[in-house]
PDB file of C-alpha atoms in Angstrom:
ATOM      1  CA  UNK K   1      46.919  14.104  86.204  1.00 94.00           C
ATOM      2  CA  UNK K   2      49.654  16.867  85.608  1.00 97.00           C
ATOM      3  CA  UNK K   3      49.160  20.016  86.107  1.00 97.00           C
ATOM      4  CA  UNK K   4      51.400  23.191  85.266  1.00 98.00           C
ATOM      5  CA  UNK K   5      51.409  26.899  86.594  1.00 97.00           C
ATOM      6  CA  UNK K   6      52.827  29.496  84.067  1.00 97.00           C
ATOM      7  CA  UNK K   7      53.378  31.921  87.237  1.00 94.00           C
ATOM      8  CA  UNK K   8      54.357  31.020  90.477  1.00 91.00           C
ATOM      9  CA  UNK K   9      53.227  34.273  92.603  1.00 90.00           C
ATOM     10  CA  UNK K  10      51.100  34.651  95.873  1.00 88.00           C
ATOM     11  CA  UNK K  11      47.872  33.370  93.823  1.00 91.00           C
ATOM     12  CA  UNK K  12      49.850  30.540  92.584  1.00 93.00           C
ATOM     13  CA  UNK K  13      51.630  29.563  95.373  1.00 93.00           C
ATOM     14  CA  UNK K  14      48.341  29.076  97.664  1.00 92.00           C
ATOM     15  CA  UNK K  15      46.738  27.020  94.942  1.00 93.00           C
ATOM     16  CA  UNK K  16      49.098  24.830  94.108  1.00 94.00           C
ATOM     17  CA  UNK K  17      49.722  24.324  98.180  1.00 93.00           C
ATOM     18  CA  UNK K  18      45.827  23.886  98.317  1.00 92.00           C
ATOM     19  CA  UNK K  19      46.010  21.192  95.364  1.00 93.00           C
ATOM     20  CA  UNK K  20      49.062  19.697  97.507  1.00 93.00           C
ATOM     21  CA  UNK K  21      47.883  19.728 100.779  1.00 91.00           C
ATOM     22  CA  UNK K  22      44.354  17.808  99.803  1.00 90.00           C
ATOM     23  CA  UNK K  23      46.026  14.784  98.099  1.00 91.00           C
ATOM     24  CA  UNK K  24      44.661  15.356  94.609  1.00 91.00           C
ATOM     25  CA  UNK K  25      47.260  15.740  93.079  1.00 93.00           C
ATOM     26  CA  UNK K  26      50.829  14.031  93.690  1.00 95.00           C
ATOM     27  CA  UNK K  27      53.041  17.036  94.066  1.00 96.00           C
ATOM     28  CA  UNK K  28      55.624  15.494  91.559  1.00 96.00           C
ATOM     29  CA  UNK K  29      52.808  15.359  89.153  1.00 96.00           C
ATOM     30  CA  UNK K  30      52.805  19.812  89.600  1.00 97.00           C
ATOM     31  CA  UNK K  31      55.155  21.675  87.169  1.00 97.00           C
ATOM     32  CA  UNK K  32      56.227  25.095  88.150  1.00 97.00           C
ATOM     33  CA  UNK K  33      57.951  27.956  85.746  1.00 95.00           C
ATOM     34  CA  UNK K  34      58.269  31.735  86.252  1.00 92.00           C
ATOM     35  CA  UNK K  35      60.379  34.054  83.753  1.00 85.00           C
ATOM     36  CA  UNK K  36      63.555  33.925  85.787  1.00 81.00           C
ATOM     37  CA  UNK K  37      62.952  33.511  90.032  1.00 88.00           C
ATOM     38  CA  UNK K  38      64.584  29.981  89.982  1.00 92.00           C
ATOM     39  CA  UNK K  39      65.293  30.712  93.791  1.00 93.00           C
ATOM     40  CA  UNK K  40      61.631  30.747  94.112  1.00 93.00           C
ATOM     41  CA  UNK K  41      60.873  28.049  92.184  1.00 95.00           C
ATOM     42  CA  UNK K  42      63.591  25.833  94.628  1.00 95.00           C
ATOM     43  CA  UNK K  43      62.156  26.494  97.239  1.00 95.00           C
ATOM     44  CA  UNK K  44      58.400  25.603  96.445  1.00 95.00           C
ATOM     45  CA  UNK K  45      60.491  21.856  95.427  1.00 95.00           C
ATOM     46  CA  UNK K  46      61.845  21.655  98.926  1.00 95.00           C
ATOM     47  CA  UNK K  47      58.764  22.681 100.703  1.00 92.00           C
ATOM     48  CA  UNK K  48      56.064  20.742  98.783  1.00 95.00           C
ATOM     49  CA  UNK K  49      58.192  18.180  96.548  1.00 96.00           C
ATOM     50  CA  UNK K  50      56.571  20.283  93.758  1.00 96.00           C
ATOM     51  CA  UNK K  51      58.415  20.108  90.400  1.00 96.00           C
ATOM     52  CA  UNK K  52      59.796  22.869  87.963  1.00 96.00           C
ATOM     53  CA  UNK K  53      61.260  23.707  84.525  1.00 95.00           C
ATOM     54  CA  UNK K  54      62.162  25.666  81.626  1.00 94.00           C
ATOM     55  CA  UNK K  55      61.167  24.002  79.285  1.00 96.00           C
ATOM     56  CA  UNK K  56      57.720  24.983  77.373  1.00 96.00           C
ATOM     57  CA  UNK K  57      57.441  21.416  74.801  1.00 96.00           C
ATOM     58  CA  UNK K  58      58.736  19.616  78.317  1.00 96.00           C
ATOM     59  CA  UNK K  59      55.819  21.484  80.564  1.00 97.00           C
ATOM     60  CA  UNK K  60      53.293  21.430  78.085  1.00 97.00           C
ATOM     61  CA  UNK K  61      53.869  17.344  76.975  1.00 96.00           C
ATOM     62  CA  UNK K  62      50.727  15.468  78.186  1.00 94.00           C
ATOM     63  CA  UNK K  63      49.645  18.523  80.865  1.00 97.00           C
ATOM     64  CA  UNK K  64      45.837  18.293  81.945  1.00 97.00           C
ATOM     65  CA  UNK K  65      45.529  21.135  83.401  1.00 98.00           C
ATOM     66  CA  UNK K  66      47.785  24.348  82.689  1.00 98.00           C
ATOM     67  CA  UNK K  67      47.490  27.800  85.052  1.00 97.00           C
ATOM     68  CA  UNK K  68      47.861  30.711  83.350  1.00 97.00           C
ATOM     69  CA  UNK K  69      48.903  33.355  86.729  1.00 94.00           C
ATOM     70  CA  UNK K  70      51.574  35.444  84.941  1.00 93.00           C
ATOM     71  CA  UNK K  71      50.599  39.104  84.963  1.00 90.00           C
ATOM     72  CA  UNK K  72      47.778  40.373  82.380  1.00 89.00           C
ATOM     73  CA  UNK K  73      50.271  42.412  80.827  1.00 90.00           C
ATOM     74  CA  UNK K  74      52.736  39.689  80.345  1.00 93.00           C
ATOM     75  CA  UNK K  75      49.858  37.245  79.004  1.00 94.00           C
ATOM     76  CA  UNK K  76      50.651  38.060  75.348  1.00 95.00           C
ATOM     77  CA  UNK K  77      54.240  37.540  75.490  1.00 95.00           C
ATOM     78  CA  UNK K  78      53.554  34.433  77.647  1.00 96.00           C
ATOM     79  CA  UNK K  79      51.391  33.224  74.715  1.00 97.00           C
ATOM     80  CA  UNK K  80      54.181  33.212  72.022  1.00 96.00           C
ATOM     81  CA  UNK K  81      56.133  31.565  73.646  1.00 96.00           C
ATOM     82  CA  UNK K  82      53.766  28.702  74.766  1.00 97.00           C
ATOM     83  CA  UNK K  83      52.087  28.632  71.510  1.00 97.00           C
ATOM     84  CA  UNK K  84      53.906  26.261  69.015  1.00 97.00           C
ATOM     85  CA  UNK K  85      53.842  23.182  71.945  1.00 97.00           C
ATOM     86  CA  UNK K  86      49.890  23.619  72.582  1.00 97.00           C
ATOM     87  CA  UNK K  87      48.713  19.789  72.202  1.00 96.00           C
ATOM     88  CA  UNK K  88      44.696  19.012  72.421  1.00 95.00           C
ATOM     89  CA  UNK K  89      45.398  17.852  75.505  1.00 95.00           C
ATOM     90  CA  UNK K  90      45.725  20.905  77.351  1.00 97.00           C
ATOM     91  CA  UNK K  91      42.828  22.384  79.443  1.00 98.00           C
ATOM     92  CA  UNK K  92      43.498  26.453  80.210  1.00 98.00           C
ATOM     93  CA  UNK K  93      42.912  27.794  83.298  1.00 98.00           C
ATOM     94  CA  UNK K  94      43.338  31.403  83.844  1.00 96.00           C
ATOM     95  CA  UNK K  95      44.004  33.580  87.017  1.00 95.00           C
ATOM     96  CA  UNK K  96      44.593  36.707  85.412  1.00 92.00           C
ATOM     97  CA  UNK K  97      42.388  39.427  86.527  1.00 86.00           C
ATOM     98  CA  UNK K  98      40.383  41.240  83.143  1.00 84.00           C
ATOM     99  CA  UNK K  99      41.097  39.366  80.352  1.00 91.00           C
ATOM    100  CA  UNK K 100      38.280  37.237  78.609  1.00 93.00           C
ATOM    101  CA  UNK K 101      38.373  33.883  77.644  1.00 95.00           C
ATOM    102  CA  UNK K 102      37.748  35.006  73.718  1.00 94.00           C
ATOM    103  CA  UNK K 103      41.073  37.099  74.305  1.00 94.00           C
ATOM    104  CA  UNK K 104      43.062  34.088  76.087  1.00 96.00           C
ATOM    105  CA  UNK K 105      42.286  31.996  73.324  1.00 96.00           C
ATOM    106  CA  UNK K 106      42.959  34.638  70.438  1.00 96.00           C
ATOM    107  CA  UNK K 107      46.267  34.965  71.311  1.00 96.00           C
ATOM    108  CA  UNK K 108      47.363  31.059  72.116  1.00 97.00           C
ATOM    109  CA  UNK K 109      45.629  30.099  68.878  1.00 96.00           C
ATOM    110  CA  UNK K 110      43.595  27.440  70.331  1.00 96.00           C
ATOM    111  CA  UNK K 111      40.235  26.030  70.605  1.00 96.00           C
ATOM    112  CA  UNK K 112      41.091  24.458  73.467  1.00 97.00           C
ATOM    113  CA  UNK K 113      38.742  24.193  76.565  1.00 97.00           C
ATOM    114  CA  UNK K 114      39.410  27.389  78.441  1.00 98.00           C
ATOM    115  CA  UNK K 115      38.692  28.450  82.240  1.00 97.00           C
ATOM    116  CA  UNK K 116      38.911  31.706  84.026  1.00 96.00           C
ATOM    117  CA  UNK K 117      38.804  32.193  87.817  1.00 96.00           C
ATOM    118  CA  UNK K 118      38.631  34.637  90.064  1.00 94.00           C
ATOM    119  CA  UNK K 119      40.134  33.362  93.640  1.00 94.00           C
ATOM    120  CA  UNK K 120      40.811  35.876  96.603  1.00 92.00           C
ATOM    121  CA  UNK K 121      43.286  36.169  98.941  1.00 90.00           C
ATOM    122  CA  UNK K 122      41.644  33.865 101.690  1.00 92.00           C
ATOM    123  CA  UNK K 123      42.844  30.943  99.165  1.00 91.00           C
ATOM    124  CA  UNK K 124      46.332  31.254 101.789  1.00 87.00           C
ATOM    125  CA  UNK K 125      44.025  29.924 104.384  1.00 90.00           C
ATOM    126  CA  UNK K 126      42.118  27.253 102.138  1.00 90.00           C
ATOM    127  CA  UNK K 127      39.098  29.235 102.611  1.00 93.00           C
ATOM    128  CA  UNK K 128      39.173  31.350  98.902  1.00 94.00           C
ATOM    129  CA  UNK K 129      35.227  31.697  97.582  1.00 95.00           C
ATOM    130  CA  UNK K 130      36.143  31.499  93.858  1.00 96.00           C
ATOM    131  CA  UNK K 131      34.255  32.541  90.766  1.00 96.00           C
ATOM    132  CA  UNK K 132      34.638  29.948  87.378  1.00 97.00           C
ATOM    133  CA  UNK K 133      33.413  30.165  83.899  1.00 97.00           C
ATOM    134  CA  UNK K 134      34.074  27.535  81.122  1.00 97.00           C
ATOM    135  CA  UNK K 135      34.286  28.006  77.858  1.00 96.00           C
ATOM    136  CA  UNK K 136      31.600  25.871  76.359  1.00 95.00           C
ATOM    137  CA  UNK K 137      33.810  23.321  75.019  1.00 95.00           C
ATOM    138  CA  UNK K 138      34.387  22.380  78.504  1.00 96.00           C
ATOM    139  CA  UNK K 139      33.159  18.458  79.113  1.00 92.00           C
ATOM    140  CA  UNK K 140      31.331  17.642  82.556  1.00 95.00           C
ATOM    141  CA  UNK K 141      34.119  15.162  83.450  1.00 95.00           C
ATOM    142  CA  UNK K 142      36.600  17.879  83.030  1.00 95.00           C
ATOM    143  CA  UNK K 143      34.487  20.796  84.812  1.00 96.00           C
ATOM    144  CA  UNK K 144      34.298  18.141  87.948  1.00 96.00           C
ATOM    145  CA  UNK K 145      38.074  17.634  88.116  1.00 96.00           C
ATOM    146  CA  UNK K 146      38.323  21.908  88.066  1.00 96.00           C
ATOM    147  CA  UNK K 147      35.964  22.066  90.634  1.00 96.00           C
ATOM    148  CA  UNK K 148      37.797  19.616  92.635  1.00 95.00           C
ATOM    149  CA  UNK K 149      41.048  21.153  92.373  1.00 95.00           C
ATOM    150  CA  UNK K 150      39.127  24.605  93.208  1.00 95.00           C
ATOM    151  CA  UNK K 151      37.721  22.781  96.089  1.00 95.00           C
ATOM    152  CA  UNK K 152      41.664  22.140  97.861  1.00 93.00           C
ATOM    153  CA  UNK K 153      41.636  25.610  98.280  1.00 93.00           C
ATOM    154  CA  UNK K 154      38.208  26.856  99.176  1.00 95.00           C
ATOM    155  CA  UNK K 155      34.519  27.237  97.697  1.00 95.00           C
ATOM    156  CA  UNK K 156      33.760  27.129  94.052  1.00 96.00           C
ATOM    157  CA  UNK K 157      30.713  29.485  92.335  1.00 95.00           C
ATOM    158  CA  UNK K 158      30.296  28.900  88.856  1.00 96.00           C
ATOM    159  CA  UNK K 159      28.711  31.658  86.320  1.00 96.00           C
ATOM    160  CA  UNK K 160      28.735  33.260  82.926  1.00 95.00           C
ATOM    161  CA  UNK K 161      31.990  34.701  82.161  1.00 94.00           C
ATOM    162  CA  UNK K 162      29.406  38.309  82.078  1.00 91.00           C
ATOM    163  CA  UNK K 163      28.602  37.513  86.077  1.00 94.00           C
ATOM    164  CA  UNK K 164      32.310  37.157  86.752  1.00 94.00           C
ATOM    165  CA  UNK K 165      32.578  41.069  87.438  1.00 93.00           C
ATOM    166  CA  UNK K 166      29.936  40.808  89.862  1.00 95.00           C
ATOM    167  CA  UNK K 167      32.058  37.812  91.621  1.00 95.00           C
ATOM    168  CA  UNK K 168      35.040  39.810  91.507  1.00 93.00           C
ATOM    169  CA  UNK K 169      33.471  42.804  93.215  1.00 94.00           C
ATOM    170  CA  UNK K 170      32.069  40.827  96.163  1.00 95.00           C
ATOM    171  CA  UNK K 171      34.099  37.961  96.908  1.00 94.00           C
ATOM    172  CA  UNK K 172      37.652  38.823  94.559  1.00 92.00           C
ATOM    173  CA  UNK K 173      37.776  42.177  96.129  1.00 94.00           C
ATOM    174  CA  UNK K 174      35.925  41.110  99.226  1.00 95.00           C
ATOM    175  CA  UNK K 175      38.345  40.642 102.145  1.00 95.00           C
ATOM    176  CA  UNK K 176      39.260  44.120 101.617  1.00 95.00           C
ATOM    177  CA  UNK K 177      36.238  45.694 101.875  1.00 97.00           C
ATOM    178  CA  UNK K 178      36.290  43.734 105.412  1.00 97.00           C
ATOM    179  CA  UNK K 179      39.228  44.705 106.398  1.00 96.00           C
ATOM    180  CA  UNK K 180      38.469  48.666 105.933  1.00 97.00           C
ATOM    181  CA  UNK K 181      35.053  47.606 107.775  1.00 96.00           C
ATOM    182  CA  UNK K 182      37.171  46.226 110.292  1.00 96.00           C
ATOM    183  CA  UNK K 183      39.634  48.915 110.372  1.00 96.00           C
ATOM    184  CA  UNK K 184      37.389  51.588 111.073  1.00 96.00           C
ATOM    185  CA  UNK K 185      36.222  49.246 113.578  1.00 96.00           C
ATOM    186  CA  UNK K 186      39.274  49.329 115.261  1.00 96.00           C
ATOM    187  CA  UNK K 187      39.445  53.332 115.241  1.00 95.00           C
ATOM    188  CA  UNK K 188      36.304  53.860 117.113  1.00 95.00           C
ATOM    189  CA  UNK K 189      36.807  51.527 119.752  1.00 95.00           C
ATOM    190  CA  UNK K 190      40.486  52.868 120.349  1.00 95.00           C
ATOM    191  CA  UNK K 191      38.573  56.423 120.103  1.00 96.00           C
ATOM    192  CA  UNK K 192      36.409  55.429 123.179  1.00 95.00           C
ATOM    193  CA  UNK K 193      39.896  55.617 125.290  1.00 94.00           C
ATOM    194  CA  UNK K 194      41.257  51.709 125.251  1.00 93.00           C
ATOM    195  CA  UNK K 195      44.763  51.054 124.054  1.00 93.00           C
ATOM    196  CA  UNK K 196      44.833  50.613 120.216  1.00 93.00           C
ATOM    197  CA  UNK K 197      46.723  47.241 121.031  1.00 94.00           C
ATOM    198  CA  UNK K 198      44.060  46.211 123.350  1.00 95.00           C
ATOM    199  CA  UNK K 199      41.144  47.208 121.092  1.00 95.00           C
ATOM    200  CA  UNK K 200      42.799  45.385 117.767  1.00 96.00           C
ATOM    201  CA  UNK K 201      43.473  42.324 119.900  1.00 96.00           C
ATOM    202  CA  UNK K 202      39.932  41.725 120.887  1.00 96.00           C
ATOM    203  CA  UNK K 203      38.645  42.482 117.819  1.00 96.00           C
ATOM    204  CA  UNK K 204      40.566  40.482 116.139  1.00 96.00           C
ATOM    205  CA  UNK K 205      39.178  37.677 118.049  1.00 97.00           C
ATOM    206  CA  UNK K 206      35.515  38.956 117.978  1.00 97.00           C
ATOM    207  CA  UNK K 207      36.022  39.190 114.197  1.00 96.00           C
ATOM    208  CA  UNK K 208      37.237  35.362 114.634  1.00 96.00           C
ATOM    209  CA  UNK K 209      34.502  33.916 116.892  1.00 97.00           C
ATOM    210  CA  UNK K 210      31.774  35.460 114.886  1.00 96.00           C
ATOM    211  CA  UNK K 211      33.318  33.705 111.347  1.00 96.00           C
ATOM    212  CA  UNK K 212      32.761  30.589 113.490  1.00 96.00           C
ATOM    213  CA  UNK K 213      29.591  31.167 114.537  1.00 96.00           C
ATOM    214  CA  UNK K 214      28.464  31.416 110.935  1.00 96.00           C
ATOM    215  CA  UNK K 215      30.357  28.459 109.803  1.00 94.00           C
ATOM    216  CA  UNK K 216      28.654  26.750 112.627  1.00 96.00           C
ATOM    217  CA  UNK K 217      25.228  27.579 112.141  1.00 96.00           C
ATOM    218  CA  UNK K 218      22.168  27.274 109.879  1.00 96.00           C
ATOM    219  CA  UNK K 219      20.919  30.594 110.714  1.00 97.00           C
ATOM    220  CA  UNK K 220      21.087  32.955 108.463  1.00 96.00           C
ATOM    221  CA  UNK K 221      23.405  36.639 109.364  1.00 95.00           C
ATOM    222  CA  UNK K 222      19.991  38.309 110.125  1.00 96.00           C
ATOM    223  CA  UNK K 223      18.502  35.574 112.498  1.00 97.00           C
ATOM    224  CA  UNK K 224      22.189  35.431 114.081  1.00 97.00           C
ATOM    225  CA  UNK K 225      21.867  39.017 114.872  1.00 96.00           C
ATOM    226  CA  UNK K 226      18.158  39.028 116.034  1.00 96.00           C
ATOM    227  CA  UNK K 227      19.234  36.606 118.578  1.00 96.00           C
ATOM    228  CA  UNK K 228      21.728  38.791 119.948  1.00 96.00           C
ATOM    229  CA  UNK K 229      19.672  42.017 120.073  1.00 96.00           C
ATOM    230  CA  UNK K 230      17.221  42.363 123.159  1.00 95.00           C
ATOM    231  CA  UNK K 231      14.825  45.104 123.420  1.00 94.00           C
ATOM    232  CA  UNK K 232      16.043  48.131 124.415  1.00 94.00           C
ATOM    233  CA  UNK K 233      19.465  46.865 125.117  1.00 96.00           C
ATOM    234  CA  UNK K 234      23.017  48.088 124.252  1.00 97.00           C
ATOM    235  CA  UNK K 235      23.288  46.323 121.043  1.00 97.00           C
ATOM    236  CA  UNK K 236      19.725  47.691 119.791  1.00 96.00           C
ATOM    237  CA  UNK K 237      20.733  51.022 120.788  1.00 97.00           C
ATOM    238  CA  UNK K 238      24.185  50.558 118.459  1.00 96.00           C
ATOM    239  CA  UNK K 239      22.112  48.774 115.693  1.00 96.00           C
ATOM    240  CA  UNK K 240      19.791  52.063 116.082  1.00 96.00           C
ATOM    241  CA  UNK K 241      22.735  54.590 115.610  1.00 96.00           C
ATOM    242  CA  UNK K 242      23.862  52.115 112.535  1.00 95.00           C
ATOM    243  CA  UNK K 243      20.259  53.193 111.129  1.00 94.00           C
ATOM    244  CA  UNK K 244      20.833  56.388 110.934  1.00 95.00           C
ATOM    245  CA  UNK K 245      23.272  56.179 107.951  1.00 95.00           C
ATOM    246  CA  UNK K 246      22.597  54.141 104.767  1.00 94.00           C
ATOM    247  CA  UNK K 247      24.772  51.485 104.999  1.00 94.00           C
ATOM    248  CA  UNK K 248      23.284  49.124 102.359  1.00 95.00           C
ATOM    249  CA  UNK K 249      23.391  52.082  99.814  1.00 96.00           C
ATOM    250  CA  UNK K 250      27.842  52.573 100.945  1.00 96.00           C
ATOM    251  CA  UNK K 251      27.908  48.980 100.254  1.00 97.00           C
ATOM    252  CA  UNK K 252      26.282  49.145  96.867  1.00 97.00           C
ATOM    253  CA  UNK K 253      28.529  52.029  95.713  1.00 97.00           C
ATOM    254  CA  UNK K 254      31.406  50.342  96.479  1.00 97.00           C
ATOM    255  CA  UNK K 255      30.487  47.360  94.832  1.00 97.00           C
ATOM    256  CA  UNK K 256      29.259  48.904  91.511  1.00 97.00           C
ATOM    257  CA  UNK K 257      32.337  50.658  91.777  1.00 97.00           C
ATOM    258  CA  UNK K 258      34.494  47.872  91.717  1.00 94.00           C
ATOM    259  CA  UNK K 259      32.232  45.756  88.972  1.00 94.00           C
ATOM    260  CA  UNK K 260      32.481  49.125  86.697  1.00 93.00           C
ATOM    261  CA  UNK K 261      36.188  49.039  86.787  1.00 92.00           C
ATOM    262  CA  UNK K 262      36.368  45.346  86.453  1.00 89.00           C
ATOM    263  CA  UNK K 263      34.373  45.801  83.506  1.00 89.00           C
ATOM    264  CA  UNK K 264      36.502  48.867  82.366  1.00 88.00           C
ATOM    265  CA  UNK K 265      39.652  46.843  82.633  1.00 83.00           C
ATOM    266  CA  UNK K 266      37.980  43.727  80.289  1.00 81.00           C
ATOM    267  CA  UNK K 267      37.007  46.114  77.601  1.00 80.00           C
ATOM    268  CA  UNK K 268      40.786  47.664  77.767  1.00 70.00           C
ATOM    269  CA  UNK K 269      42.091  44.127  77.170  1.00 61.00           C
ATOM    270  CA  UNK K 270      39.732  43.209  74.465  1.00 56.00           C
TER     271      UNK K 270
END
């Protein structure tokens, strides 16, 4: 299998070190380019054995699988240049945030099989929850090998291309959210007189311990609570205070938010 990555950015970079690091791939097999950061591109060589090149006809000659992570805005440009070496043999997958797959393939002039995901930044741990959606000339041996190579860096949901604004508000934008969660977090314990270093420190590791406790268990978030809230205790008199505000409705807002916009920007590209 060879795979190439038009774009060789954050996204990029903890994909392709994903793909490396599981032993799908071989990493001579993985073809780098960027428009001109050839320091970047060295160093990716040295650290993973990963290739790179100039070349479109060269990259595109017998790919499998081809990234597209260059910036939306750059997409078109990207595009002409790519478009006279296109071969049937290429498979499309996109990481560029807002444009749809009827756009991608508009402007390489292909009916190849197409792909958009929609990773998030926990793909630098191998722990990304990433959204895909095939174009429908996508074949089931195909789709598996995606979903493998999604797998080196994470979890894979698949859904209609439509749903993929939903995924991108929860999971895309996701570690975010938790960080302001946690953030705020951090200012109210610091607020009940510890040392802001202390306070961030423990959380950090409460924040820790409870992802493993998840990971670890069957239960579900509300049982795993439950279990930890007696009667009349501290952590029902917390929960209690939590009550008093709508939490569940702040969540909602700022996840329709985020699908409106995602929405907005897909319509601006189309």
């Amino acid at each position: 299998m060879k795979i190439v990555f038009y774009g060789a950015g954050n996204m990029a970079h903890a994909i392709f070190t994903g793909i490396v690091n599981s032993n799908i791939v071989p990493p001579e097999n993985i073809l780098l380019t960027n428009r001109s950061n050839e320091e970047r591109l060295k160093s990716y060589n040295k650290e993973l054995g990963v290739n790179y090149n100039y070349d479109n006809e060269e990259l595109l000659k017998d790919a499998d699988y081809v990234f597209l992570g260059t910036k939306p805005h750059d997409f078109d440009g990207l595009a002409d240049r790519i478009r006279p070496y296109i071969n049937d043999n290429n498979k499309f997958i996109s990481i560029m945030a807002g444009l749809p797959i009827s756009y991608i393939r508009e402007q390489l002039g292909t009916s190849n099989p197409i792909a958009r995901i929609m990773p998030n930044t926990n793909a630098h741990v191998g722990h990304s929850v990433t959204g895909i959606s095939f174009s429908n000339n996508f074949g089931p041996t195909s789709k598996g090998e995606v979903h493998d190579l999604i797998n080196a860096f994470g979890s894979v949901m698949e859904v209609n291309e439509d749903s993929l604004h939903q995924v991108t508000a929860i999971t895309g934008s996701g570690p975010a959210f938790l960080y302001h969660v946690f953030e705020q977090y951090v200012k109210a314990g610091t607020n009940l007189g510890l040392e802001k270093s202390e306070v961030e420190e423990s959380i950090r590791n409460l924040i820790i311990g409870t992802s493993k406790m998840i990971e670890r268990s069957d239960l579900s978030m509300e049982q795993l609570r439950k279990n930890i809230t007696s009667k009349g205790g501290t952590t029902q008199a917390g929960l209690n205070a939590l009550s008093d505000h709508d939490i569940q409705g702040i969540f909602e807002d700022c996840l329709k938010a985020a699908v409106d916009r995602s929405v907005e920007l897909s319509n601006n590209d189309e």
